[in-house]
Amino acid sequence: MNSKLLHSRRNIGIIAHVDAGKTTTTERVLFYTGESHRVGEVHDGTTTMDFDPQERKRGITINSAATTVFWQGVQINLIDTPGHIDFNIEVNRSLRVLDGAVVVFDGVAGVEPQTETNWRLADKYQVPRVCFINKLDRVGADFARVSQMIEQRLGAKLAVLQWPIGQEAGFTGVVDLLNMQALLWHGEKAGEPYVMAPIPSDLMSVATAQRARLVEAVVEHDEQALEAYVRGEPISVETLQACIRRGTLQGALVPVLAGSAFKNKGVEPLLDAVVAYLPSPEDRHMQEAGPAAEKPLSALAFKLVADEHGAMVFVRVYTGRLRLGDVVLNASTGKKERIARLYEVHADQRIERTELVAGDIAAVVGLKDTLTGHTLCAPGHPVELEHIVVPEPVIDVAIEPKARGDQQTLGRALHVLTREDPSLRVRQDAESGQVLLSGMGELQLEVSLEKLRARFGVEVSVGQPQVAYRETIAQEVTVHHVHKKQTGGPGQFAELTLKLAPLPRGEGVQFESQITGGAIPREFIPAIEAGVRRAAQSGVWGGFPCVDFKATLLDGSFHERDSSAMAFEHAAGAAFRDAAQKAGPVVLEPVMAVEVMTPAEHLGDCLGDLMRRRGHIRDQDVRGLATVISAQVPLKEMFGYIGQLRALSSGRAQFAMHFDHYDVVPPHLQAGLSL
Ligand code: GDP
């Protein structure tokens, strides 16, 4: 195959702190690549990438969709990455599937916390990047200062490729430092091409100095260039570009560009840089032997967009081919699925494909049991690309449709939402009948509730978010229970002996029957298990689900006429409640693994604050000028943490957290917890 064709794809994502201009930049990319004939603005809610109406409303991009565009004959798949901290799983997953990233910075605010978190993730997944310093038309924008921040805070080695011409309202273009010429955008309308001009005389000396820095920073990536440099010989622009490409692919260099997406300045050179410096799928996966397309299929489902009729699953093919009509194995579920339709999704249309090859990203329709994170592979060659750990939901909210008639629609809508996001769960409280929506964070729940409104038209009343407590038992107990109602009419009889024993954290509920010789007929055993599980769901002491115990059915008896599955289920529930009461019930709370990154001068305050929140400090690690504290803190104590952390560090410290384990709530705090 023509190597040029093979290398004519880029799978990239745009990473940014909320408000830095990701949506606007994406919008301009769609415009300049001809995908969108009208430039949408975020504030009027017409942007094309955020097709979820709720995202338009919020102006933040939550779901990662993929959009295909072309620039200079190269196919660019834009994978949309969410910016907010609560969606770190999605960020992680999208970083896995992209080969390169454009990091957008606000030219005034510079390096913001979420960008830093995502930058570290991109380091972890070794994703090559180019930086776009945006909003240079804004008052207070400072290109030099922001590049310096990127260098110092993120520890990146920069290849500064451009220098701004004019600033704030006078920002009119950039000096292309490689070619030493000015690119000027005279109008502000999208689509007006830039004009090349000589470098303005007042910028000549800074441009010359910056070019010298650039050359010095990049020549080490090519031996001949380095020798020429040492001998003081001129180096061609092509050689310098090759050096920059090599350095970028190795993660040793980060090209930096300047612009104002909003004012339509700097977007075309940014696209040129994506093509010139970011890797193709082949560049990223060269180490593997043989052409990836000729191997058996492996593909990762990285995003699911569902509606009531089905789902569109975005996949990245890593090896092999995925063809229309193929029957593939979902290695994560063990089930086979048929590929009914393949689509390349463009901003405003879908284009049908008959085949995807290694490196392609597209949407599949017709998958019934495939969720985000699942691997699709050839039935004869099972592989799993990602082992999925769905995080424990740790926060609940009670929800109720405002209109009684919406009950069914709510049920269907919740079904769709939980398919899209496996970390979201729905259950019904056995006692109150309330529907509880559980998830990993406050924002995640808030966003899901807005989806109910915007996508499904269901208005719901929402309770206060609550920590998802659990219960467990402290010691082993055996009880004997007789359920008997034999006065008049059809009677009820069930007798059983049940043992409860504590299990280690995270084991859930286990059930075993040791009944032999028909003391209880076999057909009643499932009802007994169901009775125990149902009673455990409603808890014992505080009304929280009881977990981490084993129930063993030791013995029992039945009555020929009066025993039934219902009688045994009833008896089992009562036996469980009796036993659990006697087994020393305790309340468990979710404990989070928290990482706080703070400049050294705020370290003491951060540590003190974490300890006041019942935190255990596990580790401290110095990274450059910052210290990273690893701690375990009960979730309950983390409500409102972001505000406090900002206040005590003048906004400079940042944090990330995820669920770690459940632990016993200290006795003096348990008293206030029962429902
Ligand atoms: P996102 O949250 O990163 O997707 O950011 P948006 O693209 O939604 O931009 C946030 C706000 O900044 C919007 O009001 C944009 O119009 C504005 N904005 C984006 N880019 C620029 C720019 O280059 N200059 C100026 N002045 N404003 C911009």
XYZ file of C-alpha atoms and ligand atoms in Angstrom:
703
model
C 0.000 0.000 0.000
C 1.112 3.539 -0.722
C 2.876 4.694 2.425
C 1.619 8.211 1.890
C -1.952 6.967 2.011
C -1.258 4.955 5.099
C 0.096 7.972 6.866
C -2.687 10.257 5.838
C -4.692 10.067 9.038
C -4.547 11.880 12.367
C -6.609 10.894 15.391
C -6.466 13.893 17.633
C -8.232 15.428 20.575
C -8.454 18.989 21.779
C -7.669 19.378 25.455
C -8.395 22.508 27.435
C -9.575 23.925 30.705
C -13.264 24.855 30.588
C -13.623 28.209 28.787
C -10.156 28.276 27.206
C -11.779 28.045 23.779
C -11.966 24.372 22.891
C -15.431 24.597 21.406
C -14.619 27.745 19.445
C -11.386 26.262 18.126
C -13.172 23.043 17.138
C -15.848 25.081 15.448
C -13.266 26.991 13.413
C -11.507 23.769 12.480
C -14.799 22.434 11.108
C -15.285 25.672 9.229
C -11.834 25.892 7.654
C -11.902 22.239 6.682
C -15.155 22.885 4.883
C -17.353 20.770 7.081
C -19.527 23.534 8.296
C -20.663 26.419 6.196
C -21.684 28.722 8.904
C -19.613 29.444 11.937
C -21.560 28.729 15.096
C -20.811 30.596 18.261
C -20.906 29.045 21.676
C -23.058 31.765 23.124
C -25.860 31.391 20.592
C -26.005 27.654 21.046
C -25.445 26.653 17.438
C -22.067 24.934 17.532
C -22.008 21.677 15.632
C -19.675 19.499 17.686
C -21.624 19.625 20.929
C -24.672 17.966 19.486
C -26.173 17.102 22.808
C -28.650 19.946 23.429
C -27.678 19.953 27.054
C -24.057 20.552 26.200
C -25.036 23.489 24.071
C -26.894 24.935 26.960
C -24.102 24.469 29.427
C -21.449 25.381 26.929
C -19.222 22.600 28.184
C -18.463 19.510 26.233
C -19.241 16.416 28.207
C -19.546 13.543 25.785
C -16.631 12.509 23.630
C -17.884 12.232 20.105
C -15.654 11.838 17.069
C -15.845 13.990 13.960
C -14.008 13.493 10.702
C -12.528 16.369 8.668
C -9.938 16.698 5.908
C -7.008 19.125 5.688
C -4.413 18.995 2.919
C -5.703 15.572 1.928
C -5.127 14.224 5.424
C -8.080 12.750 7.289
C -8.310 14.211 10.757
C -10.567 12.483 13.267
C -11.329 14.947 16.024
C -12.094 13.146 19.240
C -13.843 15.399 21.660
C -12.423 15.190 25.169
C -14.318 16.405 28.208
C -12.553 19.035 30.292
C -14.092 18.713 33.704
C -12.579 16.814 36.600
C -15.669 14.673 37.260
C -15.302 13.180 33.813
C -11.769 11.950 34.246
C -12.763 8.449 33.231
C -13.938 9.798 29.918
C -10.781 11.860 29.528
C -8.709 8.781 30.253
C -10.622 6.745 27.767
C -10.426 9.345 25.017
C -6.695 9.832 25.595
C -6.284 6.130 25.024
C -7.843 6.270 21.594
C -6.206 9.403 20.235
C -2.702 9.577 18.808
C -2.030 13.254 19.358
C -3.567 16.284 21.012
C -3.939 20.013 20.595
C -3.833 21.712 23.974
C -5.663 25.033 23.966
C -4.631 27.664 26.514
C -6.345 30.891 27.403
C -3.819 33.610 26.503
C -4.744 35.513 29.665
C -5.218 32.756 32.256
C -2.398 30.540 30.976
C -1.971 27.103 32.555
C -5.174 26.311 34.429
C -5.691 23.393 36.822
C -7.676 21.088 34.589
C -5.215 21.560 31.752
C -2.459 20.551 34.109
C -4.335 17.394 35.181
C -5.034 16.488 31.575
C -1.445 17.298 30.597
C -0.215 14.766 33.181
C -2.660 12.198 31.826
C -1.370 12.871 28.314
C 2.155 12.308 29.688
C 0.996 9.016 31.169
C -0.452 7.831 27.867
C 2.513 9.330 25.953
C 0.327 11.419 23.696
C 2.333 13.914 21.572
C 0.963 17.440 21.733
C 0.978 20.851 20.101
C -0.050 23.910 22.100
C -2.339 26.658 20.844
C -2.217 29.834 22.891
C -5.658 31.250 22.199
C -7.535 34.462 22.956
C -4.549 36.672 22.146
C -7.038 39.400 21.222
C -8.161 39.668 24.842
C -7.107 42.410 27.216
C -4.237 41.100 29.334
C -3.231 38.338 26.923
C 0.485 37.645 27.017
C 1.930 35.020 24.700
C 5.439 35.085 26.188
C 4.188 34.712 29.745
C 1.886 31.812 28.886
C 4.647 29.943 27.020
C 6.857 30.433 30.028
C 4.144 29.018 32.293
C 3.823 25.969 30.057
C 7.563 25.471 30.280
C 7.787 25.929 34.032
C 4.539 24.501 35.366
C 4.224 21.616 32.985
C 7.936 20.968 32.577
C 7.655 20.911 28.789
C 10.438 21.652 26.337
C 8.961 24.027 23.814
C 9.441 24.642 20.135
C 7.895 28.111 19.834
C 6.967 28.281 16.134
C 5.235 31.661 16.056
C 5.355 35.080 17.624
C 2.257 37.303 17.861
C 2.008 40.515 15.871
C 0.318 43.184 17.958
C -1.540 42.403 21.129
C -5.006 42.607 22.626
C -7.289 44.478 20.213
C -4.277 45.115 17.994
C -3.522 41.411 17.511
C -3.433 40.992 13.742
C -1.364 37.932 12.991
C 1.752 35.939 13.728
C 5.371 35.748 12.667
C 6.092 32.288 11.259
C 9.499 31.770 12.849
C 10.474 28.823 10.663
C 9.948 30.686 7.385
C 10.574 34.118 8.887
C 7.525 35.779 7.433
C 4.413 37.450 8.760
C 0.952 35.928 8.394
C -1.686 38.635 8.644
C -5.426 38.240 8.978
C -6.818 41.544 7.892
C -10.472 40.823 8.406
C -12.168 39.168 11.345
C -14.591 37.181 9.256
C -14.099 33.457 9.133
C -12.733 32.193 5.873
C -10.810 35.285 4.842
C -7.403 33.927 3.968
C -4.307 35.301 5.624
C -1.777 37.377 3.688
C 1.947 36.725 3.808
C 4.091 39.788 4.386
C 7.564 40.750 5.536
C 8.083 40.743 9.300
C 7.217 44.190 10.715
C 10.485 46.003 11.449
C 9.757 46.512 15.144
C 9.444 42.731 15.573
C 12.555 41.828 13.601
C 14.925 41.575 16.529
C 12.599 39.537 18.756
C 11.772 37.285 15.786
C 15.466 36.711 15.059
C 16.191 35.901 18.692
C 13.168 33.595 18.932
C 14.152 31.778 15.755
C 17.634 31.199 17.146
C 16.071 29.727 20.300
C 13.804 27.545 18.214
C 16.657 26.190 16.124
C 18.714 25.521 19.217
C 15.810 23.675 20.836
C 15.120 21.376 17.906
C 18.419 20.489 16.192
C 19.368 17.828 18.697
C 16.684 15.598 17.196
C 18.688 15.038 14.048
C 22.376 14.260 13.970
C 23.110 16.018 10.705
C 21.160 19.075 11.745
C 23.085 19.137 15.008
C 26.440 18.896 13.201
C 25.454 21.656 10.804
C 24.326 23.747 13.751
C 27.609 23.247 15.585
C 29.530 24.223 12.440
C 27.377 27.325 12.128
C 25.924 26.287 8.762
C 22.364 27.157 7.716
C 19.742 24.451 8.197
C 16.837 24.147 5.785
C 13.261 24.639 6.923
C 12.461 21.052 5.842
C 15.225 19.689 8.065
C 14.032 21.783 10.978
C 10.485 20.538 10.439
C 11.717 16.969 10.419
C 13.537 17.653 13.712
C 10.370 19.116 15.235
C 8.297 16.180 14.066
C 10.711 13.662 15.505
C 11.016 15.504 18.812
C 7.237 15.851 19.085
C 6.569 12.195 18.365
C 9.075 11.211 21.047
C 7.366 13.493 23.525
C 10.594 15.483 23.898
C 9.284 18.669 22.295
C 6.017 20.563 22.184
C 5.390 22.976 19.284
C 3.634 26.183 20.340
C 1.367 28.298 18.147
C -0.505 31.533 18.661
C -3.940 32.791 17.717
C -7.459 33.863 18.421
C -10.000 31.273 17.408
C -12.837 33.677 18.052
C -11.345 36.305 15.713
C -10.461 33.644 13.144
C -6.732 34.136 13.437
C -4.196 31.349 13.538
C -6.437 28.366 12.849
C -5.074 27.358 9.433
C -1.427 27.221 10.642
C -2.657 25.183 13.613
C -4.155 22.646 11.190
C -0.889 22.689 9.216
C 0.957 21.886 12.450
C -1.410 18.994 13.246
C -0.586 17.493 9.866
C 3.136 18.288 10.039
C 3.960 17.326 13.624
C 1.346 15.052 15.171
C 1.587 11.311 14.570
C -0.436 9.104 12.271
C -1.749 5.847 13.754
C 1.204 4.090 12.098
C 3.722 6.437 13.742
C 2.217 5.606 17.100
C 2.103 1.858 16.654
C 5.311 1.243 14.697
C 6.816 -0.948 17.361
C 4.357 -3.734 16.597
C 5.562 -6.254 14.033
C 3.887 -6.338 10.629
C 1.207 -4.093 9.172
C -1.514 -3.635 11.774
C -4.258 -3.880 9.159
C -3.304 -7.466 8.281
C -3.660 -8.790 11.822
C -6.849 -10.137 13.421
C -9.345 -7.513 14.477
C -9.086 -5.638 17.763
C -11.132 -2.505 18.408
C -12.062 -0.507 21.482
C -15.538 0.956 22.051
C -14.736 4.304 23.616
C -18.056 6.108 23.566
C -21.685 5.208 23.390
C -24.440 7.586 22.420
C -27.821 5.985 23.020
C -31.424 6.792 22.344
C -34.586 4.825 22.874
C -34.134 2.915 19.629
C -30.553 1.847 19.988
C -27.034 3.080 20.272
C -24.232 4.479 18.205
C -20.954 3.089 19.483
C -17.746 4.960 18.621
C -14.879 2.555 18.109
C -11.205 2.771 17.379
C -9.751 -0.093 15.391
C -6.248 -0.981 16.608
C -5.527 -3.983 14.410
C -7.226 -5.720 11.509
C -10.390 -4.755 9.715
C -13.986 -4.275 10.729
C -16.425 -4.892 7.885
C -20.096 -4.330 7.400
C -21.972 -7.527 8.218
C -19.083 -9.016 10.220
C -19.880 -11.043 13.282
C -17.397 -10.017 15.962
C -16.737 -11.174 19.493
C -17.186 -8.723 22.339
C -14.291 -9.982 24.471
C -15.577 -8.125 27.508
C -18.983 -9.862 27.554
C -18.156 -13.049 25.655
C -21.100 -12.368 23.330
C -21.058 -12.168 19.561
C -22.391 -9.074 17.841
C -23.148 -8.185 14.233
C -21.962 -4.993 12.579
C -25.137 -3.643 10.989
C -23.884 -0.201 9.939
C -20.620 1.699 9.926
C -20.531 5.465 9.824
C -17.962 8.161 9.597
C -19.487 11.026 11.502
C -18.920 14.474 10.067
C -20.148 17.628 11.708
C -23.507 17.652 10.001
C -23.804 14.321 8.247
C -22.922 10.662 8.486
C -21.116 8.873 5.688
C -21.570 5.119 5.434
C -18.448 2.990 5.350
C -18.179 -0.639 4.361
C -14.886 -1.287 6.116
C -12.643 0.187 8.790
C -8.936 -0.614 9.032
C -6.422 -0.348 11.856
C -6.159 3.269 12.970
C -9.704 4.216 11.908
C -12.260 5.757 14.187
C -15.946 5.540 13.330
C -19.380 4.795 14.729
C -21.025 1.374 14.670
C -24.766 0.902 14.755
C -26.427 -2.392 15.592
C -24.429 -3.452 18.640
C -26.807 -4.651 21.322
C -24.628 -5.408 24.325
C -21.527 -3.340 23.719
C -20.745 -0.595 26.189
C -18.021 1.990 26.615
C -14.698 0.296 27.322
C -15.542 -3.049 25.691
C -13.212 -4.721 23.191
C -14.445 -6.091 19.870
C -12.285 -8.752 18.241
C -12.222 -11.563 15.728
C -14.121 -14.579 17.137
C -11.115 -16.834 16.527
C -8.632 -14.452 18.190
C -9.984 -13.225 21.510
C -8.119 -10.278 23.041
C -9.163 -7.697 25.592
C -7.692 -4.218 25.153
C -8.895 -2.757 28.381
C -9.978 -4.379 31.559
C -12.919 -2.389 32.747
C -13.237 -1.401 36.311
C -16.518 0.424 36.659
C -16.101 2.739 39.608
C -18.362 2.326 42.626
C -21.088 4.935 42.760
C -20.624 6.877 45.972
C -23.253 9.591 45.822
C -27.037 9.143 45.629
C -29.858 11.495 44.823
C -33.525 10.656 45.150
C -35.519 11.599 42.073
C -39.188 11.669 41.281
C -41.002 12.773 38.117
C -42.942 15.974 38.640
C -45.766 14.709 36.473
C -47.164 11.332 37.527
C -47.619 10.335 33.900
C -43.838 10.617 33.329
C -43.025 7.524 35.390
C -42.590 5.292 32.337
C -40.651 7.824 30.294
C -38.356 8.300 33.284
C -37.735 4.575 33.456
C -36.826 4.400 29.778
C -34.660 7.523 29.962
C -32.739 6.152 32.939
C -32.175 2.936 31.038
C -30.609 4.888 28.156
C -28.437 6.998 30.466
C -27.079 4.010 32.365
C -26.159 2.347 29.082
C -24.214 5.407 28.014
C -22.463 5.751 31.320
C -21.879 2.495 33.177
C -20.708 4.334 36.294
C -24.263 5.612 36.745
C -26.699 3.307 38.574
C -30.373 3.344 39.340
C -32.130 1.504 42.119
C -35.348 1.705 43.985
C -35.350 2.016 47.721
C -37.305 -0.977 48.968
C -38.832 0.868 51.912
C -39.727 4.262 50.489
C -40.118 3.240 46.863
C -37.964 6.250 45.930
C -35.842 6.032 42.810
C -32.200 6.635 43.682
C -29.704 7.687 41.037
C -26.118 6.970 42.040
C -22.863 8.102 40.549
C -19.301 9.113 41.207
C -19.624 12.808 41.744
C -21.979 15.715 42.152
C -21.391 17.109 38.667
C -21.953 13.746 37.037
C -25.373 13.489 38.691
C -26.216 17.071 37.862
C -25.371 16.523 34.218
C -27.431 13.327 34.093
C -30.419 15.112 35.559
C -30.128 17.831 32.968
C -30.065 15.182 30.275
C -33.374 13.865 31.596
C -34.826 17.285 31.035
C -33.165 18.265 27.793
C -33.137 14.963 25.932
C -36.155 13.170 27.285
C -38.329 16.040 28.432
C -38.772 14.599 31.922
C -38.959 17.132 34.735
C -37.896 15.627 38.049
C -37.769 16.776 41.640
C -34.385 16.072 43.116
C -33.342 15.478 46.721
C -30.078 16.620 48.291
C -27.107 14.537 47.168
C -26.255 11.993 49.840
C -23.167 9.944 50.507
C -23.930 6.341 49.596
C -23.443 4.679 52.981
C -23.492 0.921 53.411
C -23.860 -1.379 56.359
C -22.164 -4.551 57.330
C -21.977 -6.885 60.309
C -19.154 -7.304 62.797
C -19.596 -10.885 64.005
C -20.984 -14.291 63.133
C -24.532 -15.109 64.262
C -26.937 -18.013 63.728
C -30.706 -17.579 64.096
C -33.720 -19.804 63.843
C -36.961 -18.454 62.443
C -40.441 -19.835 61.977
C -42.954 -18.080 59.778
C -46.379 -19.399 60.514
C -49.916 -18.290 59.677
C -52.209 -21.238 59.875
C -55.461 -19.778 61.121
C -58.219 -19.929 58.557
C -57.871 -19.742 54.759
C -54.719 -20.902 52.993
C -51.901 -21.101 55.541
C -48.290 -20.049 55.384
C -45.439 -22.027 56.870
C -41.671 -21.814 56.623
C -38.935 -22.661 59.075
C -35.236 -22.063 58.650
C -31.887 -21.705 60.374
C -29.649 -19.000 58.910
C -26.037 -18.128 59.668
C -24.538 -14.718 58.840
C -20.772 -14.223 58.781
C -18.760 -11.094 57.965
C -16.701 -11.011 54.744
C -13.764 -8.764 53.838
C -14.539 -5.335 52.283
C -15.696 -5.373 48.686
C -17.023 -8.957 48.695
C -20.687 -7.987 48.473
C -23.363 -10.502 49.450
C -22.819 -14.259 49.188
C -25.358 -16.995 49.745
C -24.937 -20.735 50.261
C -27.426 -23.483 50.994
C -26.287 -26.491 53.037
C -29.680 -28.137 52.982
C -29.473 -31.871 52.382
C -32.040 -34.632 52.296
C -34.932 -32.365 51.308
C -35.432 -30.597 54.649
C -36.519 -27.717 52.425
C -37.568 -28.600 48.840
C -35.075 -27.369 46.278
C -37.557 -25.131 44.508
C -37.820 -22.877 47.571
C -34.071 -22.204 47.908
C -33.963 -19.366 45.301
C -36.812 -17.661 47.165
C -34.797 -17.839 50.384
C -31.775 -16.286 48.677
C -33.999 -13.575 47.198
C -35.504 -12.905 50.645
C -32.059 -12.435 52.173
C -30.824 -10.197 49.354
C -33.939 -8.056 49.365
C -33.800 -7.566 53.123
C -30.074 -6.781 52.889
C -30.825 -4.059 50.327
C -32.971 -2.235 52.853
C -30.360 -2.523 55.569
C -30.783 -3.160 59.234
C -29.675 -0.357 61.363
C -29.649 2.810 59.330
C -31.522 1.718 56.228
C -28.419 1.480 54.023
C -27.727 -1.602 51.887
C -25.968 -4.272 53.940
C -22.920 -5.765 52.225
C -19.817 -7.868 52.793
C -21.413 -10.846 54.490
C -22.156 -14.444 53.713
C -25.532 -15.981 54.508
C -25.590 -19.761 54.937
C -28.843 -21.679 55.043
C -28.143 -24.461 57.561
C -31.437 -26.191 58.148
C -35.200 -25.861 58.004
C -38.529 -27.557 57.556
C -41.661 -27.191 55.490
C -45.323 -28.083 55.438
C -46.825 -30.098 52.552
C -49.772 -27.788 52.039
C -48.952 -24.435 53.638
C -45.361 -23.850 52.494
C -44.710 -21.698 49.431
C -41.904 -19.725 47.834
C -43.485 -16.595 49.225
C -43.571 -17.953 52.764
C -39.876 -18.879 52.563
C -38.924 -15.520 51.084
C -40.749 -13.832 53.908
C -39.124 -16.049 56.533
C -35.663 -15.493 55.067
C -36.073 -11.716 55.200
C -37.184 -11.834 58.810
C -34.357 -14.223 59.725
C -31.841 -11.923 58.071
C -33.097 -8.863 59.973
C -33.059 -10.730 63.256
C -29.563 -12.093 62.657
C -28.100 -8.825 61.424
C -29.414 -6.964 64.473
C -27.573 -9.425 66.681
C -24.418 -9.455 64.577
C -23.238 -5.980 65.503
C -24.269 -3.882 62.515
C -21.927 -1.023 61.578
C -22.127 1.735 58.980
C -19.575 1.937 56.151
C -18.677 5.073 54.246
C -16.903 5.586 50.920
C -13.315 6.697 51.340
C -11.682 8.495 48.422
C -8.102 8.408 47.205
C -7.285 12.094 46.942
C -4.281 13.680 45.229
C -3.579 17.301 45.945
C -0.928 19.151 44.001
C 0.207 22.331 45.695
C 3.053 24.818 45.469
C 5.441 24.271 48.402
C 4.347 27.438 50.232
C 0.817 26.083 50.752
C 1.829 22.552 51.684
C 1.313 22.992 55.438
C -2.156 24.484 55.022
C -3.214 21.742 52.641
C -2.001 19.005 54.994
C -3.723 20.567 58.011
C -6.954 20.932 56.114
C -6.895 17.308 54.928
C -6.347 16.095 58.478
C -9.281 18.140 59.738
C -11.307 16.271 57.130
C -10.410 12.937 58.792
C -7.828 12.356 56.058
C -4.919 9.930 56.305
C -1.837 11.243 54.558
C -0.232 8.357 52.682
C 2.569 9.994 50.773
C 4.195 13.253 49.692
C 6.119 13.597 46.498
C 8.017 16.610 45.194
C 7.456 17.288 41.483
C 9.305 20.357 40.315
C 8.103 23.298 42.344
C 4.999 21.497 43.486
C 4.340 18.806 46.066
C 1.801 16.084 45.487
C 0.018 14.830 48.587
C -1.649 11.435 48.403
C -4.305 10.937 51.036
C -7.391 8.935 51.864
C -10.356 11.002 52.942
C -13.995 10.049 53.625
C -16.183 11.342 50.799
C -18.503 13.070 53.224
C -15.677 15.373 54.255
C -14.877 16.238 50.636
C -18.120 18.096 49.905
C -17.176 21.678 49.122
C -13.465 20.879 49.074
C -12.688 22.637 45.809
C -13.698 26.031 47.185
C -11.672 25.598 50.363
C -8.611 24.414 48.455
C -8.763 27.409 46.143
C -9.118 29.749 49.084
C -6.160 28.396 50.997
C -3.818 28.266 48.008
C -4.865 31.437 46.164
C -6.274 29.172 43.485
C -2.952 27.495 42.768
C -3.418 24.053 44.281
C -5.551 21.486 42.499
C -6.852 18.050 43.226
C -8.269 14.879 41.776
C -10.040 12.057 43.566
C -11.575 8.686 42.939
C -13.288 6.064 45.053
C -10.872 3.848 46.953
C -12.710 1.658 49.455
C -15.480 1.483 52.029
C -14.511 1.796 55.676
C -16.304 1.748 59.014
C -17.619 5.137 60.149
C -16.083 5.949 63.555
C -18.595 5.044 66.319
C -19.071 8.615 67.584
C -20.186 9.688 64.079
C -22.539 6.768 63.453
C -25.213 8.055 65.805
C -26.448 10.791 63.486
C -26.653 8.624 60.415
C -29.742 6.460 60.585
C -32.380 7.333 58.019
P -14.486 25.776 25.979
O -15.203 25.788 27.283
O -13.031 25.514 26.135
O -15.122 24.932 24.929
O -14.504 27.297 25.469
P -15.427 28.024 24.414
O -14.945 27.785 23.053
O -16.832 27.722 24.747
O -15.068 29.521 24.743
C -15.398 30.114 25.978
C -15.686 31.581 25.763
O -14.511 32.236 25.294
C -16.759 31.823 24.710
O -17.544 32.916 25.122
C -15.966 32.175 23.468
O -16.673 33.027 22.597
C -14.745 32.868 24.064
N -13.561 32.708 23.203
C -13.091 31.568 22.645
N -11.986 31.821 21.928
C -11.753 33.143 22.045
C -10.751 34.018 21.513
O -9.860 33.628 20.788
N -10.851 35.324 21.876
C -11.835 35.806 22.671
N -11.828 37.103 22.967
N -12.785 35.017 23.176
C -12.749 33.712 22.855
